[in-house]
Amino acid sequence: MNLQLEYMNLKSLSLAAVCIVFIFISCERTSEYESPFYRIDSLYNFKSYSSDLAIDKFDNKWIATSEGLLRYNDSGKKLFTRADGLNSDTVYRVVTDKNGNVWSIGANNGVCQFNGKNFIIHNPSTRSIPKMIDPTALMVDHNNHLWVGAYLGLYEFDGAVWKNYESVKFARNMWARKIFPDPENEGSLLISTYDHTIIRFDGSNYQQLDKIYDISPYLIEYIIKDETGAIYCGLDGKGLLIRTRGTNSYLSISDKIYENSVYRIVPGNNNRLWLGTGRGLCYVENGKVFDYRFSEVGMGYIGEFALDSRGIPWISVHTRLVTFK
């Protein structure tokens, strides 16, 4: 009798515990999904996935996918492929310039320009400019010059003329992941490579850096400088580095190391700083971090996103396009 009573009490306690857990989980999920995001479905086919995103001055969203270059706007979507003049159906990177040109690189050599009507394939090959082999990174600087990181160093295009800055010494490890303007050296570039090094290019020479901003180069994922001269670095596992007047401070995004990574930084309206992180999309305002959990966006890691002309974020997440309501 006592055993039966104990069993009934234990069963009641277990049922109560389950109810409490269910209520807690339900409240948490409700809280999580009361978000400002919505997903644009059926943007890609089931085989394709995205790897990069850019927004041009007309607010067209350009997405680099495994099936071609996808344009999305209020009129709908359009997938451009080799049949339209693209040089590769597999697109890795896409950027836009101030004139509205869209630049992309993919599985084939060279870089592709879309001028709003036609695709133009650039693959300069002259006595002074070697053929562009395996381009891996794109960047448009403040002068509206296009920079391409490829096997034989950097290529620069000013809108009329191509230049190549060949690097024999660094050829084997010049596989550029990203290219940034050097915040502390005007006219120089910083090249983040796939072997986790940072190389400075000063317009004529390459130099591999042992340290940058007093930290190891392999930690750096992204670099920008704002109008006040403050430098922001997204770090792998270390959050956000803020450098002002030569002094470093750090802002943690999460107490979990695998979430505390900042992969992209985009300045927004009202001094807001948007961050693509290991835990989703965040923004920093007045020194405080406001985050949107990955469950609302579809995944934890966000490496590529862009802001439209209204300052609204757009995120390409594998097979979905996500934005604010």
XYZ file of C-alpha atoms in Angstrom:
325
model
C 0.000 0.000 0.000
C 2.813 2.357 0.911
C 4.676 1.415 -2.270
C 1.568 2.097 -4.349
C 1.085 5.467 -2.634
C 4.723 6.373 -3.174
C 4.410 5.390 -6.842
C 1.292 7.559 -7.249
C 3.012 10.514 -5.560
C 6.079 10.067 -7.727
C 3.910 9.856 -10.835
C 2.085 13.049 -9.829
C 5.357 14.847 -9.230
C 6.716 13.651 -12.590
C 3.559 14.799 -14.370
C 3.809 18.192 -12.670
C 7.456 18.469 -13.644
C 6.609 17.628 -17.258
C 3.878 20.264 -17.245
C 6.270 22.867 -15.831
C 8.897 21.981 -18.431
C 6.279 22.080 -21.198
C 5.068 25.511 -20.050
C 8.659 26.773 -19.828
C 9.552 25.488 -23.287
C 6.319 26.822 -24.765
C 6.944 30.269 -23.308
C 10.527 30.235 -24.481
C 9.603 29.227 -28.019
C 6.860 31.840 -28.134
C 9.330 34.440 -26.990
C 11.914 33.282 -29.544
C 9.550 33.379 -32.483
C 8.069 36.766 -31.694
C 10.724 38.194 -33.979
C 10.850 40.912 -36.618
C 12.036 38.443 -39.271
C 10.227 36.766 -42.069
C 11.490 34.272 -44.596
C 11.094 34.487 -48.318
C 10.450 30.875 -49.313
C 10.890 29.123 -52.651
C 13.730 31.451 -53.553
C 16.082 28.663 -54.597
C 15.491 25.188 -55.916
C 16.122 22.241 -53.628
C 19.615 21.595 -55.041
C 21.047 25.101 -54.735
C 22.591 26.905 -51.792
C 23.902 30.436 -51.307
C 27.418 31.591 -50.400
C 27.300 35.396 -50.638
C 24.917 38.364 -50.797
C 25.165 41.973 -52.015
C 22.624 44.781 -52.545
C 23.071 47.323 -55.339
C 22.088 51.011 -55.318
C 18.682 50.099 -56.798
C 17.991 47.756 -53.842
C 18.283 44.626 -55.981
C 19.456 41.697 -53.872
C 22.180 39.661 -55.601
C 22.861 36.193 -54.243
C 25.777 33.968 -55.214
C 24.447 30.411 -55.449
C 25.574 26.995 -56.611
C 23.144 27.271 -59.539
C 23.996 30.788 -60.778
C 23.638 34.449 -59.795
C 20.206 35.191 -58.369
C 18.561 38.635 -58.419
C 15.647 39.329 -56.105
C 13.545 42.523 -55.998
C 9.925 43.629 -55.626
C 9.151 42.238 -59.083
C 10.298 38.738 -58.164
C 13.367 36.641 -58.778
C 15.609 35.964 -61.749
C 18.385 33.379 -61.916
C 21.237 34.217 -64.285
C 23.352 31.365 -65.623
C 25.922 30.735 -68.349
C 23.050 30.830 -70.828
C 22.670 34.530 -69.971
C 26.393 35.258 -70.319
C 27.617 34.441 -66.811
C 31.055 32.817 -66.852
C 30.142 30.131 -64.300
C 26.969 28.566 -62.964
C 28.693 28.145 -59.610
C 29.125 31.593 -58.040
C 31.181 32.117 -54.889
C 31.364 35.871 -54.313
C 29.382 38.943 -55.399
C 29.886 42.700 -54.793
C 28.368 45.867 -56.224
C 29.953 49.239 -56.979
C 28.729 52.837 -56.792
C 27.671 52.805 -60.453
C 25.329 49.868 -59.953
C 27.601 47.276 -61.582
C 27.463 43.772 -60.128
C 30.723 41.817 -59.966
C 30.990 38.086 -59.326
C 33.518 35.268 -59.321
C 32.868 31.561 -59.480
C 34.259 28.190 -60.423
C 35.872 29.448 -63.651
C 38.750 31.886 -64.094
C 38.135 35.611 -64.520
C 35.569 37.972 -63.056
C 32.101 38.719 -64.389
C 30.505 42.186 -64.606
C 26.773 42.820 -65.004
C 26.080 46.411 -66.093
C 22.297 46.207 -65.829
C 21.815 44.817 -69.331
C 24.660 42.497 -70.251
C 27.346 40.330 -68.713
C 30.967 41.151 -69.499
C 33.647 38.578 -68.690
C 36.994 40.082 -67.658
C 40.057 37.888 -67.807
C 42.970 40.194 -68.593
C 45.933 38.404 -70.157
C 48.724 40.505 -71.681
C 52.501 40.601 -71.489
C 52.303 42.711 -68.341
C 49.157 41.161 -66.839
C 49.032 37.395 -66.269
C 45.789 35.510 -66.717
C 43.526 35.662 -63.659
C 43.612 32.138 -62.201
C 41.304 30.951 -59.418
C 39.934 34.275 -58.106
C 38.763 33.893 -54.517
C 38.021 37.377 -53.107
C 36.358 40.622 -54.244
C 36.315 44.141 -52.810
C 35.307 47.613 -54.049
C 37.284 50.436 -52.401
C 36.273 54.048 -51.629
C 37.567 55.110 -55.077
C 35.141 52.641 -56.677
C 38.045 50.479 -57.851
C 37.496 46.726 -57.980
C 40.089 44.496 -56.301
C 40.328 40.768 -56.994
C 42.420 38.316 -54.992
C 43.651 35.453 -57.149
C 46.486 32.924 -57.414
C 49.024 35.403 -58.811
C 48.371 38.242 -56.393
C 45.977 41.173 -56.600
C 44.203 42.568 -59.647
C 42.859 46.131 -59.714
C 40.302 47.577 -62.130
C 39.619 51.327 -62.161
C 36.732 51.075 -64.617
C 38.950 51.261 -67.672
C 42.335 49.610 -67.062
C 43.360 46.394 -65.325
C 46.546 46.152 -63.257
C 48.192 43.151 -61.639
C 50.402 43.161 -58.567
C 52.042 39.777 -58.818
C 53.425 38.133 -55.727
C 55.890 35.334 -56.404
C 56.898 34.950 -52.763
C 53.321 34.806 -51.489
C 51.833 33.004 -54.503
C 51.334 29.736 -52.621
C 49.614 31.298 -49.620
C 47.892 34.263 -51.282
C 44.564 32.471 -51.451
C 42.574 35.462 -50.285
C 39.447 34.931 -48.207
C 38.719 38.648 -47.860
C 40.294 41.999 -48.778
C 39.982 45.104 -46.583
C 41.234 48.685 -46.793
C 43.970 49.032 -44.160
C 42.432 51.312 -41.470
C 45.784 52.522 -40.154
C 47.668 52.911 -43.441
C 45.932 54.933 -46.160
C 46.390 53.426 -49.614
C 47.233 49.971 -48.247
C 45.156 46.797 -48.209
C 44.922 43.913 -45.771
C 44.447 40.437 -47.213
C 43.014 37.669 -45.047
C 44.110 34.320 -46.485
C 42.752 30.798 -46.297
C 45.769 29.691 -44.257
C 44.781 32.198 -41.538
C 47.457 34.801 -42.177
C 47.177 38.548 -42.783
C 49.194 40.133 -45.590
C 49.578 43.891 -46.042
C 49.870 45.288 -49.567
C 51.152 48.877 -49.684
C 50.650 49.448 -53.415
C 53.833 47.699 -54.514
C 55.004 45.249 -51.844
C 53.503 42.414 -49.820
C 54.319 41.854 -46.152
C 53.035 39.056 -43.943
C 52.107 40.399 -40.503
C 52.953 38.521 -37.324
C 50.530 40.672 -35.337
C 47.850 43.183 -36.157
C 46.325 45.493 -33.552
C 48.416 43.552 -31.000
C 46.578 40.268 -31.630
C 47.241 37.170 -33.700
C 46.128 37.564 -37.355
C 44.415 34.167 -37.441
C 41.711 35.495 -35.083
C 40.573 38.279 -37.434
C 37.447 37.656 -39.512
C 36.435 41.197 -40.532
C 37.785 44.778 -40.339
C 36.162 48.193 -40.802
C 36.764 51.780 -39.695
C 33.948 54.217 -38.937
C 33.737 57.964 -39.539
C 35.214 58.748 -36.111
C 38.341 56.718 -36.861
C 37.427 53.827 -34.547
C 38.457 50.422 -35.886
C 36.224 47.378 -35.439
C 37.499 43.821 -35.855
C 35.359 40.724 -35.829
C 37.265 37.975 -34.040
C 37.009 34.205 -34.105
C 35.811 33.141 -30.654
C 36.731 36.495 -29.077
C 33.796 38.739 -29.987
C 34.263 42.297 -31.239
C 37.522 44.248 -30.927
C 37.107 48.033 -30.743
C 40.306 50.025 -31.275
C 40.331 53.756 -30.531
C 43.477 55.895 -30.366
C 45.653 52.787 -30.392
C 43.874 51.163 -27.442
C 41.942 47.890 -27.669
C 38.708 47.015 -25.894
C 36.560 43.919 -26.364
C 32.830 43.357 -26.512
C 31.603 39.824 -25.908
C 28.680 38.570 -28.010
C 28.117 35.329 -26.098
C 29.541 33.471 -23.116
C 29.944 30.402 -25.350
C 33.188 30.368 -27.335
C 31.691 28.776 -30.449
C 29.024 31.531 -30.569
C 31.334 34.425 -29.661
C 32.624 34.973 -33.206
C 31.958 38.003 -35.415
C 32.168 37.245 -39.141
C 30.833 40.443 -40.689
C 30.362 44.067 -39.587
C 28.086 46.562 -41.358
C 27.447 50.126 -40.114
C 23.751 50.977 -39.983
C 21.558 53.979 -39.251
C 21.758 55.970 -35.991
C 25.282 54.732 -35.146
C 24.039 51.156 -35.045
C 26.617 48.475 -35.839
C 25.230 45.248 -37.313
C 27.136 42.016 -36.716
C 26.916 38.603 -38.334
C 27.975 36.220 -35.568
C 28.154 32.597 -34.501
C 24.812 32.946 -32.714
C 22.861 34.841 -35.383
C 22.366 38.499 -36.228
C 23.224 41.147 -33.618
C 23.536 44.885 -33.460
C 25.501 47.093 -31.093
C 24.040 50.395 -29.953
C 25.499 52.633 -27.224
C 27.824 49.834 -26.164
C 25.002 47.301 -25.661
C 24.440 44.125 -27.698
C 20.942 43.320 -28.993
C 20.704 39.891 -30.574
C 18.284 37.839 -32.635
C 18.657 34.166 -31.865
C 19.540 31.750 -34.629
C 16.208 29.935 -34.327
C 14.514 33.023 -35.729
C 16.854 33.245 -38.706
C 17.276 29.568 -39.460
C 20.816 28.879 -38.284
C 23.430 30.086 -35.822
C 26.277 31.098 -38.106
C 25.722 34.226 -40.198
C 28.713 35.165 -42.328
C 27.114 37.217 -45.087
C 24.371 39.827 -44.943
C 23.752 43.328 -46.316
C 21.629 46.391 -45.571
C 19.237 47.929 -48.078
C 18.730 51.676 -48.646
C 16.439 51.851 -45.599
C 19.054 50.216 -43.366
C 17.106 46.939 -43.198
C 19.222 43.740 -43.003
C 18.873 40.970 -45.572
C 20.390 37.589 -44.815
C 20.951 34.732 -47.225
C 20.852 31.500 -45.228
C 21.685 28.437 -47.331
C 18.343 28.065 -49.153
C 16.355 30.987 -47.767
C 16.376 34.762 -47.894
C 15.508 36.343 -44.547
C 14.690 39.964 -43.776
C 12.655 42.145 -41.422
C 8.903 42.519 -41.645
